[in-house]
Amino acid sequence: MSTENKGTEVKKSLNFIESIIEEDLKTKKNNGIVYTRFPPEPNGYLHIGHAKSICLNFGLAQRYNGKTNLRFDDTNPEKEEVEYVDSIMEDVRWLGFQWEGEPRYASDYFQQIYDWAVKIIKDGFAYVDDQPAELISQQRGTPTQPGIESPYRNRSVEENLDLFTRMKNGEFKEGEKVLRAKIDMASPNMHMRDPIMYRVLKREHHRTGNKWCIYPMYDFAHGQSDYIEGITHSVCTLEFEVHRPLYEWFLDHVYTPGTIKPRQIEFARLNLSYTIMSKRKLLELVQKKIVIGWDDPRMPTISGLRRRGYTPESIRKFADTIGVAKRDNVIDVALLEHSLRDDLNKKAPRVMAVLDPLKLVITNYPEDKEEFLSIENNPEDESMGNREIPFSREIFIEKDDFMEDAPKKFFRLTNGGEVRLKAAYIIKCEEVIKDNEGNITELRCTYDPDTRSGSGTEASKRKVKGTLHWVSAKHAVNAEVRLYDRLFNNEAPDGHKDVDFKEFLNPESLKILSNCKVEPGLKDAKPESKYQFQRLGYFCVDKKDSKPGNLVFNRTVPLKDSWSKVNKE
Ligand code: ATP
Ligand code: MG
């Protein structure tokens, strides 16, 4: 990738959309205006793929001093819901973007789009077809075989106007009549074979109510909406490439000279390994209660990622890193997780939490004594300062940080072995207490009072192999910790022809630990606040279920990617 120096900033080379825009700016094509839009259909929650599109559209406008509209593509009356509209606005804002003015709705343009249909009829380029959908579809032919012209194709303008008006007035049943563009039934592009512009749908619309009983098709609404809003660059995903001639045909038939004509530009949609991005399938997971909702922390939705503990910065950085491609590809989900760790590493305060506690008694530490030890909040950022954590005779350590008969490479605590307690002392295990079944219930250790971290003594500089995190037992706060992992254990859960994607659900995607111990400073942790639990990973306070006195943490991501290791093995 070539770079060019611009002042102190090192600029990446332009992506192909930026090149198009810069060329347009140079030739003054749109009077120097850059106006993009993000056009979600409000039939589900936004996911990480949409986030890519949002970052791209808003990012282009920011870069070129332009504007971006948020437009709800609500031409389909059946599926849209207000809940989705609200969630979409929240997600775009959370990602850090603000659209121009009020949100737009394609449905606000129904009258204008209808008037344009009338104009196209008058110009002789559209006709009402009485044939059923099935027959129309049969007559389209195949890519190598031309289609068959409808017997209604050559109706007079007057008859078409009359029938279309009556369609609008509700005189026909669903499926009885459609309006079609009169283009070319032999076109090598199937989308140009007299595509349907309007169909009768006697359904209530979430915004226009029962005002309309005919609705424009996507192709005859999207470009028209772009045109109405003065969009200059209409960025969409690759599957619309074959629609582009139609996009342009419709625009050419309603265009007024001197106005801005939008240009459709396609880029490759984001595909992520181990991830489902189809709204229909995500909805299925929600409806079948396989996840707890659209914002389940395992969902690839923006609201799920947010609840999981993702930051907007990490998602924007990810979108920027993957760039804009012209060909379909699959991005490793590890890259998204990397971007997240990178961001949280800088921001998240370190704290101590023990997820699977084992009691450890320091027998030579006075029973009634407690002391406060200073510990840094983030070694990556001195400005985050230090805090004091209590230490006492009884502490908790992680059960799997102790092993009785440990192999040589086990650098944690063993019977008779020594470790350092983070920010505290070096301890030695003297005795292992077990219950009747042989389970370890307690460790008895001694400590060396001269080894306190940071005390500067010779003894404190002594190296031992392992350092463990811990929490003082009498000061610890109880918490529930939800260990989330990838929702699917297959790289391409919806890439298998004969196997349903749900077969690849990861049975380990959620483990709930209810007896966790966290340091006392977390007692009043605010919903959504993020921490690094030392040696364990990044965690955040669950915004829905965590309550004072009943803390719930979500594991956002472990410190290291365990999946790539698994795959290599
Ligand atoms: P569908 O049309 O099947 O409901 P969709 O994913 O196309 O689903 P839209 O709400 O129409 O959903 O998408 C809004 C915008 O987001 C569109 O411009 C679309 O191209 C873009 N988009 C959707 N999915 C992705 C993705 N995986 N990567 C990049 N952009 C995407
Ligand atoms: Mg779509």
Coordinates of C-alpha atoms and ligand atoms in Angstrom, one line a residue:
M1 CA 0.0 0.0 0.0
S2 CA 1.5 3.3 -1.0
T3 CA 1.6 6.2 1.5
E4 CA 2.0 9.8 1.0
N5 CA 3.1 12.3 3.6
K6 CA 0.8 15.2 4.3
G7 CA 2.2 17.4 7.0
T8 CA 2.7 15.1 10.0
E9 CA -0.1 12.8 9.1
V10 CA 0.7 9.7 7.1
K11 CA -2.1 9.1 4.7
K12 CA -3.2 5.7 3.4
S13 CA -3.7 5.4 -0.3
L14 CA -7.2 6.2 -1.4
N15 CA -9.7 3.4 -1.6
F16 CA -11.6 3.1 -4.9
I17 CA -14.7 5.0 -3.6
E18 CA -12.5 7.8 -2.4
S19 CA -10.8 7.9 -5.8
I20 CA -14.2 8.3 -7.5
I21 CA -15.2 11.1 -5.2
E22 CA -11.9 12.9 -5.6
E23 CA -12.3 12.7 -9.4
D24 CA -15.8 14.1 -9.1
L25 CA -14.5 16.9 -6.9
K26 CA -11.8 17.7 -9.4
T27 CA -14.2 17.8 -12.3
K28 CA -16.8 19.7 -10.2
K29 CA -19.4 17.1 -11.1
N30 CA -21.8 17.7 -8.2
N31 CA -20.9 21.3 -7.6
G32 CA -18.3 20.0 -5.1
I33 CA -20.9 18.3 -2.9
V34 CA -20.5 14.9 -1.3
Y35 CA -23.7 13.6 0.1
T36 CA -24.1 10.0 1.2
R37 CA -26.8 8.0 3.0
F38 CA -27.2 5.0 5.1
P39 CA -30.5 3.2 4.1
P40 CA -31.4 0.4 6.5
E41 CA -34.7 -1.5 6.2
P42 CA -36.2 -1.4 9.6
N43 CA -36.9 -5.1 9.8
G44 CA -34.2 -6.1 12.3
Y45 CA -31.4 -4.8 14.4
L46 CA -28.2 -3.5 12.9
H47 CA -25.2 -5.9 12.9
I48 CA -21.5 -5.5 12.4
G49 CA -21.9 -5.6 8.6
H50 CA -24.2 -2.5 8.8
A51 CA -21.6 -0.9 11.1
K52 CA -19.1 -1.3 8.2
S53 CA -21.6 0.5 5.9
I54 CA -22.3 3.2 8.5
C55 CA -18.6 3.9 9.0
L56 CA -18.0 3.9 5.3
N57 CA -20.9 6.3 4.4
F58 CA -20.5 8.7 7.4
G59 CA -16.7 8.4 7.1
L60 CA -16.7 9.5 3.4
A61 CA -18.9 12.5 4.2
Q62 CA -16.7 13.5 7.1
R63 CA -13.6 13.2 5.0
Y64 CA -14.9 15.3 2.2
N65 CA -16.9 17.9 4.2
G66 CA -20.2 16.4 3.2
K67 CA -23.3 15.2 4.8
T68 CA -25.0 11.8 5.4
N69 CA -28.7 11.0 5.7
L70 CA -30.2 8.3 7.7
R71 CA -33.0 6.9 5.6
F72 CA -35.3 4.1 6.6
D73 CA -36.0 2.1 3.6
D74 CA -39.6 1.3 4.5
T75 CA -41.2 0.5 1.2
N76 CA -42.2 -2.9 2.4
P77 CA -45.3 -2.5 4.6
E78 CA -45.3 -6.0 6.0
K79 CA -42.2 -6.3 8.2
E80 CA -41.3 -3.0 9.6
E81 CA -41.5 -2.1 13.2
V82 CA -41.0 1.0 15.3
E83 CA -38.8 -1.0 17.7
Y84 CA -36.3 -1.5 14.9
V85 CA -36.4 2.2 13.9
D86 CA -35.5 3.2 17.4
S87 CA -32.8 0.7 17.8
I88 CA -31.2 1.7 14.5
M89 CA -31.0 5.4 15.5
E90 CA -29.5 4.4 18.9
D91 CA -26.9 2.3 17.2
V92 CA -25.8 4.8 14.6
R93 CA -25.5 7.5 17.4
W94 CA -23.6 5.1 19.6
L95 CA -21.1 4.4 16.8
G96 CA -20.4 8.1 17.0
F97 CA -22.2 9.4 13.9
Q98 CA -24.9 12.1 13.5
W99 CA -27.0 12.2 10.4
E100 CA -28.1 15.4 8.6
G101 CA -31.3 16.8 10.0
E102 CA -34.2 14.5 10.8
P103 CA -34.1 10.8 9.8
R104 CA -35.7 10.3 6.4
Y105 CA -38.2 7.6 5.4
A106 CA -38.6 6.3 1.9
S107 CA -42.4 6.2 2.7
D108 CA -42.3 10.1 2.9
Y109 CA -41.7 10.0 -0.8
F110 CA -44.5 7.8 -1.8
Q111 CA -46.5 10.6 -3.5
Q112 CA -43.5 11.8 -5.5
I113 CA -42.6 8.3 -6.5
Y114 CA -46.2 7.7 -7.6
D115 CA -46.2 11.0 -9.6
W116 CA -43.0 9.8 -11.3
A117 CA -44.6 6.5 -12.2
V118 CA -47.5 8.4 -13.8
K119 CA -44.9 10.5 -15.7
I120 CA -43.2 7.3 -17.0
I121 CA -46.6 5.9 -18.1
K122 CA -47.4 9.1 -19.9
D123 CA -44.0 8.9 -21.6
G124 CA -44.9 5.4 -22.8
F125 CA -42.3 3.6 -20.7
A126 CA -44.6 1.7 -18.2
Y127 CA -47.6 -0.4 -18.5
V128 CA -50.1 -2.2 -16.3
D129 CA -49.9 -6.0 -16.6
D130 CA -52.9 -8.2 -15.6
Q131 CA -50.9 -11.4 -15.5
P132 CA -50.3 -13.3 -12.3
A133 CA -46.8 -13.0 -10.7
E134 CA -46.0 -16.6 -11.5
L135 CA -46.6 -16.2 -15.2
I136 CA -44.7 -12.9 -15.3
S137 CA -41.8 -14.6 -13.7
Q138 CA -41.9 -17.6 -16.1
Q139 CA -41.9 -15.1 -19.0
R140 CA -38.7 -13.5 -17.9
G141 CA -36.7 -16.3 -19.6
T142 CA -33.2 -17.2 -18.5
P143 CA -29.9 -15.4 -18.8
T144 CA -29.3 -17.2 -22.1
Q145 CA -32.8 -17.1 -23.3
P146 CA -34.8 -13.9 -24.0
G147 CA -38.1 -13.4 -22.2
I148 CA -41.6 -13.3 -23.6
E149 CA -43.4 -10.0 -24.0
S150 CA -46.6 -9.6 -22.0
P151 CA -49.8 -9.4 -24.1
Y152 CA -50.6 -6.3 -22.1
R153 CA -47.3 -4.6 -23.0
N154 CA -48.7 -2.4 -25.7
R155 CA -51.7 -1.0 -23.9
S156 CA -52.4 2.7 -24.7
V157 CA -51.2 5.4 -22.4
E158 CA -54.8 6.3 -21.5
E159 CA -55.7 2.7 -20.5
N160 CA -52.5 2.4 -18.5
L161 CA -53.2 5.7 -16.7
D162 CA -56.7 4.6 -15.9
L163 CA -55.7 1.2 -14.6
F164 CA -52.9 2.5 -12.5
T165 CA -55.2 5.1 -11.0
R166 CA -57.6 2.4 -10.2
M167 CA -54.8 0.3 -8.7
K168 CA -54.1 3.2 -6.4
N169 CA -57.7 3.6 -5.5
G170 CA -57.9 0.0 -4.3
E171 CA -60.1 -1.4 -7.0
F172 CA -57.9 -4.4 -7.6
K173 CA -56.9 -7.3 -5.3
E174 CA -53.4 -8.2 -4.4
G175 CA -51.7 -9.9 -7.3
E176 CA -54.4 -8.9 -9.8
K177 CA -52.3 -6.1 -11.5
V178 CA -48.8 -4.7 -11.4
L179 CA -47.1 -1.8 -13.0
R180 CA -44.1 -2.7 -15.1
A181 CA -41.4 -0.7 -16.8
K182 CA -41.3 -1.2 -20.5
I183 CA -37.6 -1.8 -21.2
D184 CA -36.4 -4.9 -23.0
M185 CA -37.5 -8.5 -22.6
A186 CA -34.4 -9.6 -24.5
S187 CA -31.9 -7.7 -22.4
P188 CA -29.0 -9.8 -21.3
N189 CA -29.5 -8.2 -17.9
M190 CA -32.5 -10.0 -16.4
H191 CA -33.3 -6.9 -14.2
M192 CA -34.0 -5.0 -17.4
R193 CA -36.7 -7.4 -18.6
D194 CA -39.7 -5.2 -17.9
P195 CA -39.2 -5.2 -14.1
I196 CA -42.1 -4.6 -11.8
M197 CA -42.4 -1.0 -10.4
Y198 CA -45.5 -1.2 -8.3
R199 CA -47.6 -4.0 -6.8
V200 CA -50.9 -4.0 -4.9
L201 CA -50.5 -4.7 -1.2
K202 CA -53.5 -4.1 1.0
R203 CA -51.5 -3.8 4.2
E204 CA -51.2 -1.1 6.8
H205 CA -47.9 0.7 6.7
H206 CA -46.1 1.8 10.0
R207 CA -46.1 5.4 8.9
T208 CA -48.6 5.9 6.1
G209 CA -51.3 3.7 7.6
N210 CA -53.9 2.8 5.0
K211 CA -53.2 5.7 2.7
W212 CA -51.6 3.5 0.1
C213 CA -52.6 0.1 -1.2
I214 CA -49.9 0.1 -3.9
Y215 CA -46.2 0.1 -3.0
P216 CA -43.1 0.7 -5.1
M217 CA -40.6 -2.0 -5.5
Y218 CA -37.1 -1.5 -4.1
D219 CA -35.6 -0.7 -7.4
F220 CA -38.2 2.0 -8.2
A221 CA -37.9 3.5 -4.7
H222 CA -34.2 3.5 -3.8
G223 CA -32.7 5.6 -6.6
Q224 CA -35.7 7.9 -6.6
S225 CA -35.2 8.5 -2.8
D226 CA -31.5 9.1 -3.4
Y227 CA -32.4 11.6 -6.1
I228 CA -35.0 13.4 -3.9
E229 CA -32.4 13.8 -1.2
G230 CA -29.7 15.1 -3.4
I231 CA -27.4 12.1 -2.7
T232 CA -24.3 12.2 -4.8
H233 CA -22.7 8.8 -4.1
S234 CA -25.1 6.0 -3.3
V235 CA -22.9 3.3 -1.8
C236 CA -24.3 -0.2 -1.6
T237 CA -23.2 -3.8 -1.5
L238 CA -22.1 -5.9 -4.5
E239 CA -25.4 -7.7 -5.1
F240 CA -26.8 -4.5 -6.4
E241 CA -24.2 -4.2 -9.2
V242 CA -26.5 -6.0 -11.6
H243 CA -29.3 -3.6 -10.6
R244 CA -27.2 -0.6 -11.5
P245 CA -28.4 -0.3 -15.2
L246 CA -32.0 -0.3 -13.8
Y247 CA -31.1 2.3 -11.2
E248 CA -29.8 4.5 -14.0
W249 CA -32.7 3.8 -16.3
F250 CA -35.3 4.9 -13.7
L251 CA -33.3 8.0 -12.9
D252 CA -32.9 8.9 -16.6
H253 CA -36.7 8.7 -16.9
V254 CA -37.4 11.2 -14.1
Y255 CA -34.3 13.4 -14.3
T256 CA -34.5 17.1 -14.5
P257 CA -31.5 18.7 -16.2
G258 CA -29.4 20.8 -13.9
T259 CA -30.0 18.7 -10.8
I260 CA -27.7 16.2 -9.1
K261 CA -27.9 12.7 -10.4
P262 CA -26.8 10.2 -7.8
R263 CA -24.3 7.5 -8.7
Q264 CA -24.5 4.0 -7.4
I265 CA -21.2 2.5 -6.2
E266 CA -20.9 -1.1 -5.0
F267 CA -18.5 -2.5 -2.5
A268 CA -18.1 -6.0 -1.0
R269 CA -20.2 -6.6 2.0
L270 CA -18.5 -7.6 5.2
N271 CA -18.5 -11.3 6.0
L272 CA -17.0 -12.5 9.2
S273 CA -15.8 -15.9 10.1
Y274 CA -17.8 -17.8 12.8
T275 CA -20.6 -15.2 12.4
I276 CA -24.1 -15.2 10.9
M277 CA -25.0 -11.9 9.3
S278 CA -28.4 -12.6 7.8
K279 CA -31.1 -10.6 9.5
R280 CA -33.6 -13.5 8.8
K281 CA -31.3 -16.0 10.7
L282 CA -30.6 -13.6 13.5
L283 CA -34.3 -13.1 13.9
E284 CA -34.8 -16.8 14.0
L285 CA -32.3 -17.0 16.9
V286 CA -34.2 -14.4 18.7
Q287 CA -37.7 -15.9 18.0
K288 CA -36.6 -19.4 19.0
K289 CA -35.1 -18.0 22.1
I290 CA -31.7 -19.5 21.3
V291 CA -30.4 -16.2 22.4
I292 CA -32.0 -13.9 25.0
G293 CA -32.7 -11.2 22.5
W294 CA -31.3 -9.0 19.7
D295 CA -28.9 -7.6 22.3
D296 CA -27.7 -10.9 23.6
P297 CA -23.9 -10.4 24.1
R298 CA -23.2 -13.3 21.7
M299 CA -25.1 -11.7 18.8
P300 CA -23.2 -9.8 16.1
T301 CA -25.7 -7.0 16.4
I302 CA -24.4 -3.6 17.3
S303 CA -26.6 -3.7 20.5
G304 CA -25.2 -7.2 21.3
L305 CA -21.6 -6.0 20.8
R306 CA -22.3 -3.0 23.0
R307 CA -23.7 -5.1 25.8
R308 CA -20.8 -7.5 25.4
G309 CA -18.5 -4.6 26.1
Y310 CA -17.3 -3.5 22.7
T311 CA -16.4 0.2 22.3
P312 CA -17.5 2.3 19.3
E313 CA -13.8 3.2 18.8
S314 CA -12.9 -0.5 18.4
I315 CA -15.6 -1.0 15.8
R316 CA -14.7 2.1 13.9
K317 CA -11.0 1.1 13.9
F318 CA -11.9 -2.4 12.7
A319 CA -14.0 -0.9 9.8
D320 CA -11.1 1.3 8.9
T321 CA -8.6 -1.5 9.1
I322 CA -10.4 -3.9 6.8
G323 CA -10.9 -1.2 4.2
V324 CA -13.2 -1.3 1.2
A325 CA -13.1 -4.3 -1.2
K326 CA -14.5 -4.8 -4.6
R327 CA -14.7 -8.6 -4.3
D328 CA -16.4 -10.8 -1.7
N329 CA -14.2 -12.0 1.0
V330 CA -14.3 -13.3 4.6
I331 CA -12.7 -11.4 7.4
D332 CA -11.4 -13.4 10.4
V333 CA -13.5 -12.5 13.4
A334 CA -10.2 -12.5 15.4
L335 CA -9.4 -9.2 13.7
L336 CA -12.4 -7.6 15.3
E337 CA -11.5 -9.1 18.7
H338 CA -7.9 -7.8 18.2
S339 CA -9.2 -4.3 17.5
L340 CA -11.2 -4.5 20.7
R341 CA -8.3 -5.7 22.9
D342 CA -6.2 -3.0 21.5
D343 CA -8.7 -0.4 22.5
L344 CA -9.5 -1.8 25.9
N345 CA -5.9 -2.4 26.7
K346 CA -5.4 1.4 26.7
K347 CA -8.7 2.3 28.4
A348 CA -9.7 -0.4 30.8
P349 CA -8.5 -0.2 34.4
R350 CA -7.0 -3.3 35.8
V351 CA -8.7 -4.9 38.7
M352 CA -8.5 -8.2 40.5
A353 CA -11.3 -10.7 40.3
V354 CA -11.3 -14.4 41.1
L355 CA -13.8 -16.4 39.1
D356 CA -13.5 -19.8 40.7
P357 CA -12.4 -19.1 44.2
L358 CA -10.2 -21.3 46.4
K359 CA -9.6 -20.1 50.0
L360 CA -6.0 -19.5 51.0
V361 CA -5.0 -18.8 54.6
I362 CA -1.7 -17.1 55.4
T363 CA -1.0 -18.7 58.7
N364 CA 1.7 -16.3 59.9
Y365 CA -0.2 -13.2 59.0
P366 CA -1.9 -11.7 62.1
E367 CA -5.6 -12.5 62.4
D368 CA -7.0 -9.1 63.0
K369 CA -4.5 -7.3 60.7
E370 CA -5.4 -5.7 57.4
E371 CA -3.4 -3.4 55.2
F372 CA -3.8 -1.5 52.0
L373 CA -1.5 -2.1 49.1
S374 CA -1.0 0.3 46.3
I375 CA -1.5 -1.0 42.8
E376 CA -1.4 0.7 39.4
N377 CA -4.7 1.1 37.5
N378 CA -3.2 0.7 34.1
P379 CA 0.4 0.1 33.2
E380 CA -0.4 1.3 29.7
D381 CA -1.4 4.7 31.0
E382 CA 0.3 6.3 34.0
S383 CA -2.3 9.0 34.2
M384 CA -4.9 6.5 35.3
G385 CA -3.0 6.5 38.6
N386 CA -3.0 4.0 41.5
R387 CA -5.5 2.6 43.9
E388 CA -5.3 0.9 47.3
I389 CA -6.5 -2.7 47.7
P390 CA -7.0 -4.4 51.0
F391 CA -4.9 -7.4 52.0
S392 CA -5.6 -9.7 55.0
R393 CA -4.9 -13.2 56.3
E394 CA -7.5 -15.0 54.2
I395 CA -7.7 -14.5 50.5
F396 CA -9.1 -16.2 47.5
I397 CA -7.1 -17.3 44.5
E398 CA -8.2 -19.0 41.4
K399 CA -8.8 -22.7 41.8
D400 CA -6.8 -23.6 38.7
D401 CA -3.9 -21.5 39.9
F402 CA -3.0 -24.4 42.2
M403 CA -2.0 -27.9 41.4
E404 CA -0.9 -30.5 43.8
D405 CA 1.2 -32.7 41.5
A406 CA 2.2 -30.1 39.0
P407 CA 4.2 -30.7 35.9
K408 CA 7.5 -28.8 35.6
K409 CA 6.1 -26.1 33.4
F410 CA 3.4 -25.2 35.8
F411 CA 4.4 -21.7 37.0
R412 CA 1.6 -21.2 39.5
L413 CA 1.3 -22.5 43.0
T414 CA 2.1 -26.0 44.0
N415 CA 2.4 -27.8 47.2
G416 CA 5.6 -26.6 48.8
G417 CA 6.1 -24.0 46.0
E418 CA 6.3 -20.3 46.0
V419 CA 4.5 -17.6 44.1
R420 CA 4.1 -13.8 44.3
L421 CA 0.7 -12.4 45.0
K422 CA 0.3 -9.5 42.7
A423 CA 1.1 -6.2 44.4
A424 CA 1.6 -8.1 47.7
Y425 CA 3.9 -10.7 49.1
I426 CA 5.7 -13.9 48.2
I427 CA 3.9 -16.9 49.7
K428 CA 4.7 -20.5 50.1
C429 CA 2.2 -23.3 50.2
E430 CA 2.6 -25.4 53.3
E431 CA -0.5 -27.6 53.5
V432 CA -3.4 -28.7 51.4
I433 CA -6.7 -29.2 53.1
K434 CA -9.3 -31.5 51.5
D435 CA -12.8 -32.7 52.1
N436 CA -13.9 -36.3 52.5
E437 CA -14.1 -36.7 48.8
G438 CA -10.6 -35.5 48.2
N439 CA -11.5 -32.1 46.9
I440 CA -9.2 -29.3 47.8
T441 CA -11.0 -26.9 50.0
E442 CA -8.3 -24.7 51.4
L443 CA -4.6 -23.9 51.2
R444 CA -2.4 -23.1 54.1
C445 CA 0.5 -20.9 53.3
T446 CA 3.1 -18.7 54.9
Y447 CA 4.2 -15.3 53.7
D448 CA 7.5 -13.5 53.8
P449 CA 6.8 -10.0 55.3
D450 CA 10.0 -8.6 53.7
T451 CA 8.8 -9.3 50.1
R452 CA 6.1 -6.7 49.7
S453 CA 6.0 -5.4 46.1
G454 CA 7.5 -2.0 45.7
S455 CA 9.0 -1.9 49.2
G456 CA 12.5 -1.8 47.8
T457 CA 14.0 -4.5 50.0
E458 CA 16.3 -7.1 48.7
A459 CA 13.8 -9.8 49.5
S460 CA 11.1 -8.0 47.5
K461 CA 13.3 -8.2 44.4
R462 CA 13.6 -11.9 44.7
K463 CA 12.2 -13.6 41.6
V464 CA 9.7 -16.3 41.8
K465 CA 8.2 -18.0 38.8
G466 CA 4.6 -17.1 39.0
T467 CA 2.5 -14.1 40.0
L468 CA -1.2 -14.7 40.9
H469 CA -4.2 -12.4 41.2
W470 CA -6.1 -12.6 44.5
V471 CA -8.9 -10.9 46.4
S472 CA -9.0 -10.4 50.2
A473 CA -11.7 -12.8 51.5
K474 CA -13.3 -10.5 54.0
H475 CA -13.3 -7.5 51.7
A476 CA -14.4 -9.3 48.5
V477 CA -17.6 -8.5 46.8
N478 CA -19.7 -11.3 45.2
A479 CA -20.5 -11.2 41.6
E480 CA -21.9 -13.2 38.8
V481 CA -19.7 -13.5 35.8
R482 CA -21.0 -14.6 32.4
L483 CA -18.3 -16.1 30.2
Y484 CA -19.2 -15.6 26.6
D485 CA -17.6 -17.3 23.8
R486 CA -18.3 -17.4 20.0
L487 CA -21.9 -18.3 19.3
F488 CA -20.9 -20.7 16.5
N489 CA -18.0 -23.2 16.5
N490 CA -17.8 -23.4 12.8
E491 CA -16.0 -20.9 10.6
A492 CA -18.8 -20.6 8.1
P493 CA -22.0 -21.5 10.0
D494 CA -24.2 -20.6 7.1
G495 CA -21.9 -21.9 4.4
H496 CA -23.1 -25.5 4.4
K497 CA -25.6 -26.5 1.9
D498 CA -27.1 -29.5 3.7
V499 CA -26.6 -28.5 7.3
D500 CA -28.7 -25.9 9.1
F501 CA -26.6 -23.1 10.6
K502 CA -28.1 -23.9 14.1
E503 CA -26.2 -27.2 14.0
F504 CA -23.1 -25.2 14.6
L505 CA -24.2 -23.4 17.7
N506 CA -21.3 -23.6 20.2
P507 CA -22.7 -25.3 23.3
E508 CA -20.0 -23.5 25.3
S509 CA -21.0 -20.0 24.2
L510 CA -22.2 -19.1 27.6
K511 CA -21.0 -20.3 31.0
I512 CA -22.4 -18.6 34.1
L513 CA -20.3 -18.4 37.2
S514 CA -22.2 -17.2 40.3
N515 CA -19.7 -17.4 43.0
C516 CA -17.0 -14.9 41.8
K517 CA -15.1 -12.6 44.1
V518 CA -14.1 -9.1 43.0
E519 CA -12.1 -6.4 44.7
P520 CA -14.2 -4.1 46.9
G521 CA -13.7 -1.1 44.7
L522 CA -16.1 -2.6 42.2
K523 CA -19.0 -2.6 44.6
D524 CA -20.6 0.4 42.9
A525 CA -19.4 -0.2 39.4
K526 CA -21.7 1.5 36.9
P527 CA -23.5 -0.4 34.2
E528 CA -21.4 -0.8 31.0
S529 CA -18.1 0.1 32.8
K530 CA -15.2 -1.9 31.5
Y531 CA -12.3 -3.5 33.3
Q532 CA -9.5 -5.8 32.7
F533 CA -9.7 -8.6 35.2
Q534 CA -6.0 -9.3 35.7
R535 CA -4.8 -12.4 33.9
L536 CA -8.3 -13.2 32.7
G537 CA -9.6 -10.8 30.1
Y538 CA -11.8 -7.8 29.6
F539 CA -15.2 -7.6 31.4
C540 CA -18.0 -5.1 31.6
V541 CA -20.9 -4.6 33.9
D542 CA -24.0 -5.9 32.3
K543 CA -26.3 -3.0 31.6
K544 CA -29.6 -4.9 32.1
D545 CA -29.1 -7.4 34.8
S546 CA -26.5 -5.9 37.1
K547 CA -27.9 -4.3 40.2
P548 CA -26.3 -2.8 43.3
G549 CA -25.7 -5.8 45.6
N550 CA -26.0 -8.2 42.7
L551 CA -23.2 -7.4 40.3
V552 CA -23.2 -9.1 36.9
F553 CA -20.2 -9.0 34.6
N554 CA -20.0 -10.0 31.0
R555 CA -16.7 -11.3 29.7
T556 CA -16.1 -9.2 26.6
V557 CA -13.1 -11.0 25.4
P558 CA -10.3 -13.1 27.0
L559 CA -6.8 -11.6 27.0
K560 CA -5.6 -14.0 24.3
D561 CA -7.3 -15.5 21.3
S562 CA -7.7 -19.2 22.2
W563 CA -9.4 -20.0 18.9
S564 CA -6.5 -19.7 16.6
K565 CA -4.6 -22.0 18.8
V566 CA -7.4 -24.5 18.7
N567 CA -7.5 -24.4 15.0
K568 CA -3.8 -24.9 14.5
E569 CA -3.8 -28.0 16.7
Ligands
ATP1 P1 -32.1 -7.4 3.9 O1 -32.2 -6.5 2.8 O2 -31.9 -8.8 3.6 O3 -33.1 -7.2 5.0 P2 -29.6 -6.1 4.4 O4 -28.5 -6.7 5.2 O5 -29.4 -5.7 3.0 O6 -30.7 -7.1 4.7 P3 -30.5 -3.4 4.9 O7 -31.2 -2.9 6.1 O8 -31.1 -3.2 3.6 O9 -30.1 -4.9 5.3 O10 -29.0 -2.7 4.9 C1 -28.8 -1.4 5.0 C2 -27.5 -1.0 4.4 O11 -26.4 -1.8 5.0 C3 -27.4 -1.4 3.0 O12 -26.8 -0.3 2.3 C4 -26.6 -2.6 2.9 O13 -25.9 -2.7 1.7 C5 -25.7 -2.4 4.1 N1 -25.2 -3.7 4.5 C6 -26.0 -4.7 4.9 N2 -25.2 -5.8 5.3 C7 -24.0 -5.5 5.1 C8 -22.7 -6.1 5.3 N3 -22.6 -7.4 5.7 N4 -21.6 -5.4 5.0 C9 -21.6 -4.2 4.5 N5 -22.8 -3.5 4.4 C10 -23.9 -4.1 4.6
MG2 MG -31.3 -4.6 1.9

